[in-house]
Amino acid sequence: LDRFKVEEVAESIAVAGWLEQDPLIAVEEDGVMLVVEGNRRLTAAKLLLDPTLAPLAKRTRWKQLSESLKPGVRMSIEALEVRVYPDRDDPEVSAYIGFRHVTGVLPWPALEKASYIAQLASKGASYQELAEKLGSYPSHMTRHHVAYQLVEQAQEWDVDGYEQMSNAFGVLLRSLQTEGVRSFLDLDPASEPTGNLSPVPAHKKDAFKS
């Protein structure tokens, strides 16, 4: 609720009703349907129908939103259509989510983008394949992946401030485009994801930690 502005989605539903243009997408994992796209809308709908699901501090506001629903809108969200796929690695799922949130109309923050790119890369996709799947460029995939792995490496090496690197990931991403930073850390990104799992070489560990 705090991070993804679910209340704004609920306000939109209350005013404009439930819009079916963008499907909810779920995958089946261990017999459970897990929504992987549209989870903000699903959360908003559930809280509008039952405000007692909201944290106590936010419950009054959600009761107000629930009470503002017109009968037709309430009925439209009591049962929602969900497009179900066998697993989250289905090409249609990753392409749809990536297009919407990595390069599309509802972009995630930089860290979430990089995390998703790293997730796909860990399954063996090349930067070229990622770019084609997500409608972007290999260089864009490389930058996000290297920056994400840099944060992972900072945590592994217990570098002071690695949490700030996560919290200000967009700043980190931009700083890695400067020659001075790349030279200081001796960053020389490989052409494929498997070569960038530890972007800072061992001989630069002390420099990285400083």
GROMACS .gro file of C-alpha atoms in nm:
model
  210
    1LEU     CA    1   0.000   0.000   0.000
    2ASP     CA    2   0.279   0.243   0.082
    3ARG     CA    3   0.510   0.158  -0.204
    4PHE     CA    4   0.279   0.105  -0.498
    5LYS     CA    5   0.006   0.369  -0.448
    6VAL     CA    6  -0.283   0.124  -0.442
    7GLU     CA    7  -0.512   0.395  -0.306
    8GLU     CA    8  -0.478   0.589  -0.633
    9VAL     CA    9  -0.592   0.280  -0.823
   10ALA     CA   10  -0.890   0.241  -0.590
   11GLU     CA   11  -0.988   0.604  -0.639
   12SER     CA   12  -0.979   0.552  -1.016
   13ILE     CA   13  -1.198   0.241  -0.988
   14ALA     CA   14  -1.445   0.427  -0.767
   15VAL     CA   15  -1.474   0.710  -1.020
   16ALA     CA   16  -1.441   0.534  -1.356
   17GLY     CA   17  -1.531   0.176  -1.273
   18TRP     CA   18  -1.332  -0.138  -1.351
   19LEU     CA   19  -1.166  -0.122  -1.694
   20GLU     CA   20  -1.106  -0.452  -1.871
   21GLN     CA   21  -0.848  -0.333  -2.127
   22ASP     CA   22  -0.550  -0.467  -1.932
   23PRO     CA   23  -0.596  -0.826  -1.817
   24LEU     CA   24  -0.498  -0.968  -1.483
   25ILE     CA   25  -0.232  -1.230  -1.549
   26ALA     CA   26  -0.169  -1.521  -1.316
   27VAL     CA   27   0.054  -1.827  -1.312
   28GLU     CA   28  -0.010  -2.156  -1.139
   29GLU     CA   29   0.251  -2.247  -0.879
   30ASP     CA   30   0.207  -2.546  -0.648
   31GLY     CA   31  -0.165  -2.546  -0.711
   32VAL     CA   32  -0.202  -2.177  -0.625
   33MET     CA   33  -0.293  -1.901  -0.869
   34LEU     CA   34  -0.043  -1.617  -0.825
   35VAL     CA   35  -0.121  -1.285  -0.993
   36VAL     CA   36   0.198  -1.149  -1.150
   37GLU     CA   37   0.047  -0.862  -1.348
   38GLY     CA   38  -0.235  -0.645  -1.223
   39ASN     CA   39  -0.165  -0.708  -0.856
   40ARG     CA   40  -0.222  -0.341  -0.767
   41ARG     CA   41  -0.565  -0.353  -0.928
   42LEU     CA   42  -0.644  -0.683  -0.761
   43THR     CA   43  -0.537  -0.547  -0.421
   44ALA     CA   44  -0.748  -0.235  -0.471
   45ALA     CA   45  -1.052  -0.442  -0.565
   46LYS     CA   46  -1.015  -0.671  -0.263
   47LEU     CA   47  -0.980  -0.378  -0.023
   48LEU     CA   48  -1.275  -0.195  -0.178
   49LEU     CA   49  -1.489  -0.502  -0.124
   50ASP     CA   50  -1.356  -0.567   0.227
   51PRO     CA   51  -1.188  -0.267   0.393
   52THR     CA   52  -1.117  -0.474   0.707
   53LEU     CA   53  -0.830  -0.633   0.512
   54ALA     CA   54  -0.648  -0.298   0.524
   55PRO     CA   55  -0.398  -0.219   0.803
   56LEU     CA   56  -0.570  -0.054   1.097
   57ALA     CA   57  -0.405   0.284   1.032
   58LYS     CA   58  -0.548   0.293   0.679
   59ARG     CA   59  -0.882   0.126   0.741
   60THR     CA   60  -1.089   0.443   0.777
   61ARG     CA   61  -0.984   0.568   0.433
   62TRP     CA   62  -1.058   0.232   0.272
   63LYS     CA   63  -1.402   0.225   0.435
   64GLN     CA   64  -1.469   0.567   0.282
   65LEU     CA   65  -1.361   0.444  -0.061
   66SER     CA   66  -1.571   0.129  -0.026
   67GLU     CA   67  -1.879   0.326   0.073
   68SER     CA   68  -1.833   0.553  -0.230
   69LEU     CA   69  -1.868   0.263  -0.477
   70LYS     CA   70  -2.175   0.264  -0.696
   71PRO     CA   71  -2.366  -0.068  -0.693
   72GLY     CA   72  -2.272  -0.142  -1.053
   73VAL     CA   73  -1.901  -0.087  -0.986
   74ARG     CA   74  -1.913  -0.304  -0.675
   75MET     CA   75  -2.078  -0.583  -0.873
   76SER     CA   76  -1.818  -0.556  -1.150
   77ILE     CA   77  -1.526  -0.624  -0.913
   78GLU     CA   78  -1.683  -0.911  -0.720
   79ALA     CA   79  -1.562  -1.154  -0.988
   80LEU     CA   80  -1.265  -1.064  -1.208
   81GLU     CA   81  -1.143  -1.228  -1.524
   82VAL     CA   82  -0.788  -1.361  -1.496
   83ARG     CA   83  -0.570  -1.493  -1.777
   84VAL     CA   84  -0.385  -1.796  -1.638
   85TYR     CA   85  -0.055  -1.935  -1.770
   86PRO     CA   86   0.121  -2.256  -1.665
   87ASP     CA   87   0.427  -2.075  -1.526
   88ARG     CA   88   0.591  -1.733  -1.502
   89ASP     CA   89   0.854  -1.828  -1.761
   90ASP     CA   90   0.594  -1.846  -2.035
   91PRO     CA   91   0.722  -1.621  -2.318
   92GLU     CA   92   0.391  -1.433  -2.338
   93VAL     CA   93   0.401  -1.352  -1.966
   94SER     CA   94   0.757  -1.221  -1.956
   95ALA     CA   95   0.712  -1.026  -2.279
   96TYR     CA   96   0.388  -0.863  -2.164
   97ILE     CA   97   0.517  -0.769  -1.819
   98GLY     CA   98   0.847  -0.648  -1.959
   99PHE     CA   99   0.685  -0.436  -2.227
  100ARG     CA  100   0.452  -0.267  -1.978
  101HIS     CA  101   0.697  -0.208  -1.696
  102VAL     CA  102   1.049  -0.204  -1.839
  103THR     CA  103   0.998  -0.014  -2.164
  104GLY     CA  104   0.624   0.052  -2.175
  105VAL     CA  105   0.351   0.280  -2.049
  106LEU     CA  106   0.369   0.195  -1.677
  107PRO     CA  107   0.742   0.186  -1.604
  108TRP     CA  108   0.869   0.042  -1.278
  109PRO     CA  109   1.132   0.230  -1.077
  110ALA     CA  110   1.486   0.158  -1.196
  111LEU     CA  111   1.558  -0.107  -0.930
  112GLU     CA  112   1.246  -0.307  -1.015
  113LYS     CA  113   1.334  -0.291  -1.385
  114ALA     CA  114   1.687  -0.413  -1.316
  115SER     CA  115   1.562  -0.689  -1.088
  116TYR     CA  116   1.328  -0.817  -1.358
  117ILE     CA  117   1.605  -0.807  -1.620
  118ALA     CA  118   1.838  -0.994  -1.382
  119GLN     CA  119   1.568  -1.251  -1.317
  120LEU     CA  120   1.528  -1.323  -1.689
  121ALA     CA  121   1.905  -1.319  -1.742
  122SER     CA  122   1.951  -1.578  -1.468
  123LYS     CA  123   1.740  -1.817  -1.674
  124GLY     CA  124   1.990  -1.805  -1.959
  125ALA     CA  125   1.863  -1.521  -2.178
  126SER     CA  126   2.124  -1.315  -2.362
  127TYR     CA  127   2.115  -0.936  -2.367
  128GLN     CA  128   2.003  -0.950  -2.730
  129GLU     CA  129   1.720  -1.190  -2.643
  130LEU     CA  130   1.617  -0.972  -2.349
  131ALA     CA  131   1.613  -0.664  -2.568
  132GLU     CA  132   1.397  -0.834  -2.829
  133LYS     CA  133   1.159  -0.970  -2.566
  134LEU     CA  134   1.121  -0.641  -2.381
  135GLY     CA  135   1.127  -0.406  -2.679
  136SER     CA  136   1.451  -0.232  -2.588
  137TYR     CA  137   1.823  -0.232  -2.673
  138PRO     CA  138   2.096  -0.475  -2.560
  139SER     CA  139   2.295  -0.184  -2.414
  140HIS     CA  140   1.997  -0.090  -2.196
  141MET     CA  141   1.972  -0.448  -2.070
  142THR     CA  142   2.347  -0.456  -2.000
  143ARG     CA  143   2.348  -0.132  -1.798
  144HIS     CA  144   2.059  -0.239  -1.575
  145HIS     CA  145   2.195  -0.588  -1.525
  146VAL     CA  146   2.547  -0.473  -1.438
  147ALA     CA  147   2.416  -0.215  -1.190
  148TYR     CA  148   2.191  -0.474  -1.026
  149GLN     CA  149   2.477  -0.721  -0.994
  150LEU     CA  150   2.693  -0.442  -0.852
  151VAL     CA  151   2.446  -0.400  -0.565
  152GLU     CA  152   2.440  -0.777  -0.514
  153GLN     CA  153   2.819  -0.780  -0.504
  154ALA     CA  154   2.825  -0.490  -0.258
  155GLN     CA  155   2.598  -0.685  -0.025
  156GLU     CA  156   2.811  -0.999  -0.062
  157TRP     CA  157   3.127  -0.802   0.022
  158ASP     CA  158   2.952  -0.617   0.305
  159VAL     CA  159   3.023  -0.278   0.151
  160ASP     CA  160   2.904   0.009   0.370
  161GLY     CA  161   2.612   0.179   0.202
  162TYR     CA  162   2.489  -0.104  -0.016
  163GLU     CA  163   2.136  -0.035   0.112
  164GLN     CA  164   2.167   0.326  -0.006
  165MET     CA  165   2.277   0.191  -0.342
  166SER     CA  166   1.947   0.004  -0.362
  167ASN     CA  167   1.741   0.299  -0.240
  168ALA     CA  168   1.905   0.537  -0.488
  169PHE     CA  169   1.942   0.285  -0.769
  170GLY     CA  170   1.861   0.538  -1.040
  171VAL     CA  171   2.151   0.754  -0.923
  172LEU     CA  172   2.381   0.450  -0.923
  173LEU     CA  173   2.268   0.362  -1.275
  174ARG     CA  174   2.354   0.709  -1.402
  175SER     CA  175   2.687   0.723  -1.220
  176LEU     CA  176   2.800   0.401  -1.387
  177GLN     CA  177   2.775   0.575  -1.722
  178THR     CA  178   3.057   0.813  -1.626
  179GLU     CA  179   3.412   0.724  -1.725
  180GLY     CA  180   3.553   0.819  -1.384
  181VAL     CA  181   3.338   0.572  -1.191
  182ARG     CA  182   3.394   0.292  -1.440
  183SER     CA  183   3.769   0.350  -1.430
  184PHE     CA  184   3.780   0.370  -1.049
  185LEU     CA  185   3.609   0.030  -1.019
  186ASP     CA  186   3.771  -0.113  -1.331
  187LEU     CA  187   3.431  -0.199  -1.475
  188ASP     CA  188   3.447  -0.365  -1.814
  189PRO     CA  189   3.103  -0.520  -1.879
  190ALA     CA  190   3.100  -0.848  -2.066
  191SER     CA  191   2.885  -0.902  -2.373
  192GLU     CA  192   2.665  -1.161  -2.200
  193PRO     CA  193   2.500  -1.177  -1.855
  194THR     CA  194   2.705  -1.470  -1.727
  195GLY     CA  195   3.017  -1.256  -1.749
  196ASN     CA  196   2.871  -0.977  -1.537
  197LEU     CA  197   2.769  -1.163  -1.220
  198SER     CA  198   3.061  -1.005  -1.032
  199PRO     CA  199   3.127  -0.681  -1.220
  200VAL     CA  200   3.389  -0.542  -0.981
  201PRO     CA  201   3.714  -0.741  -1.011
  202ALA     CA  202   3.870  -0.879  -0.692
  203HIS     CA  203   4.169  -0.643  -0.707
  204LYS     CA  204   3.927  -0.348  -0.677
  205LYS     CA  205   3.753  -0.478  -0.365
  206ASP     CA  206   3.920  -0.227  -0.132
  207ALA     CA  207   3.842   0.060  -0.370
  208PHE     CA  208   3.481  -0.053  -0.386
  209LYS     CA  209   3.453  -0.073  -0.008
  210SER     CA  210   3.605   0.274   0.030
   0.00000   0.00000   0.00000
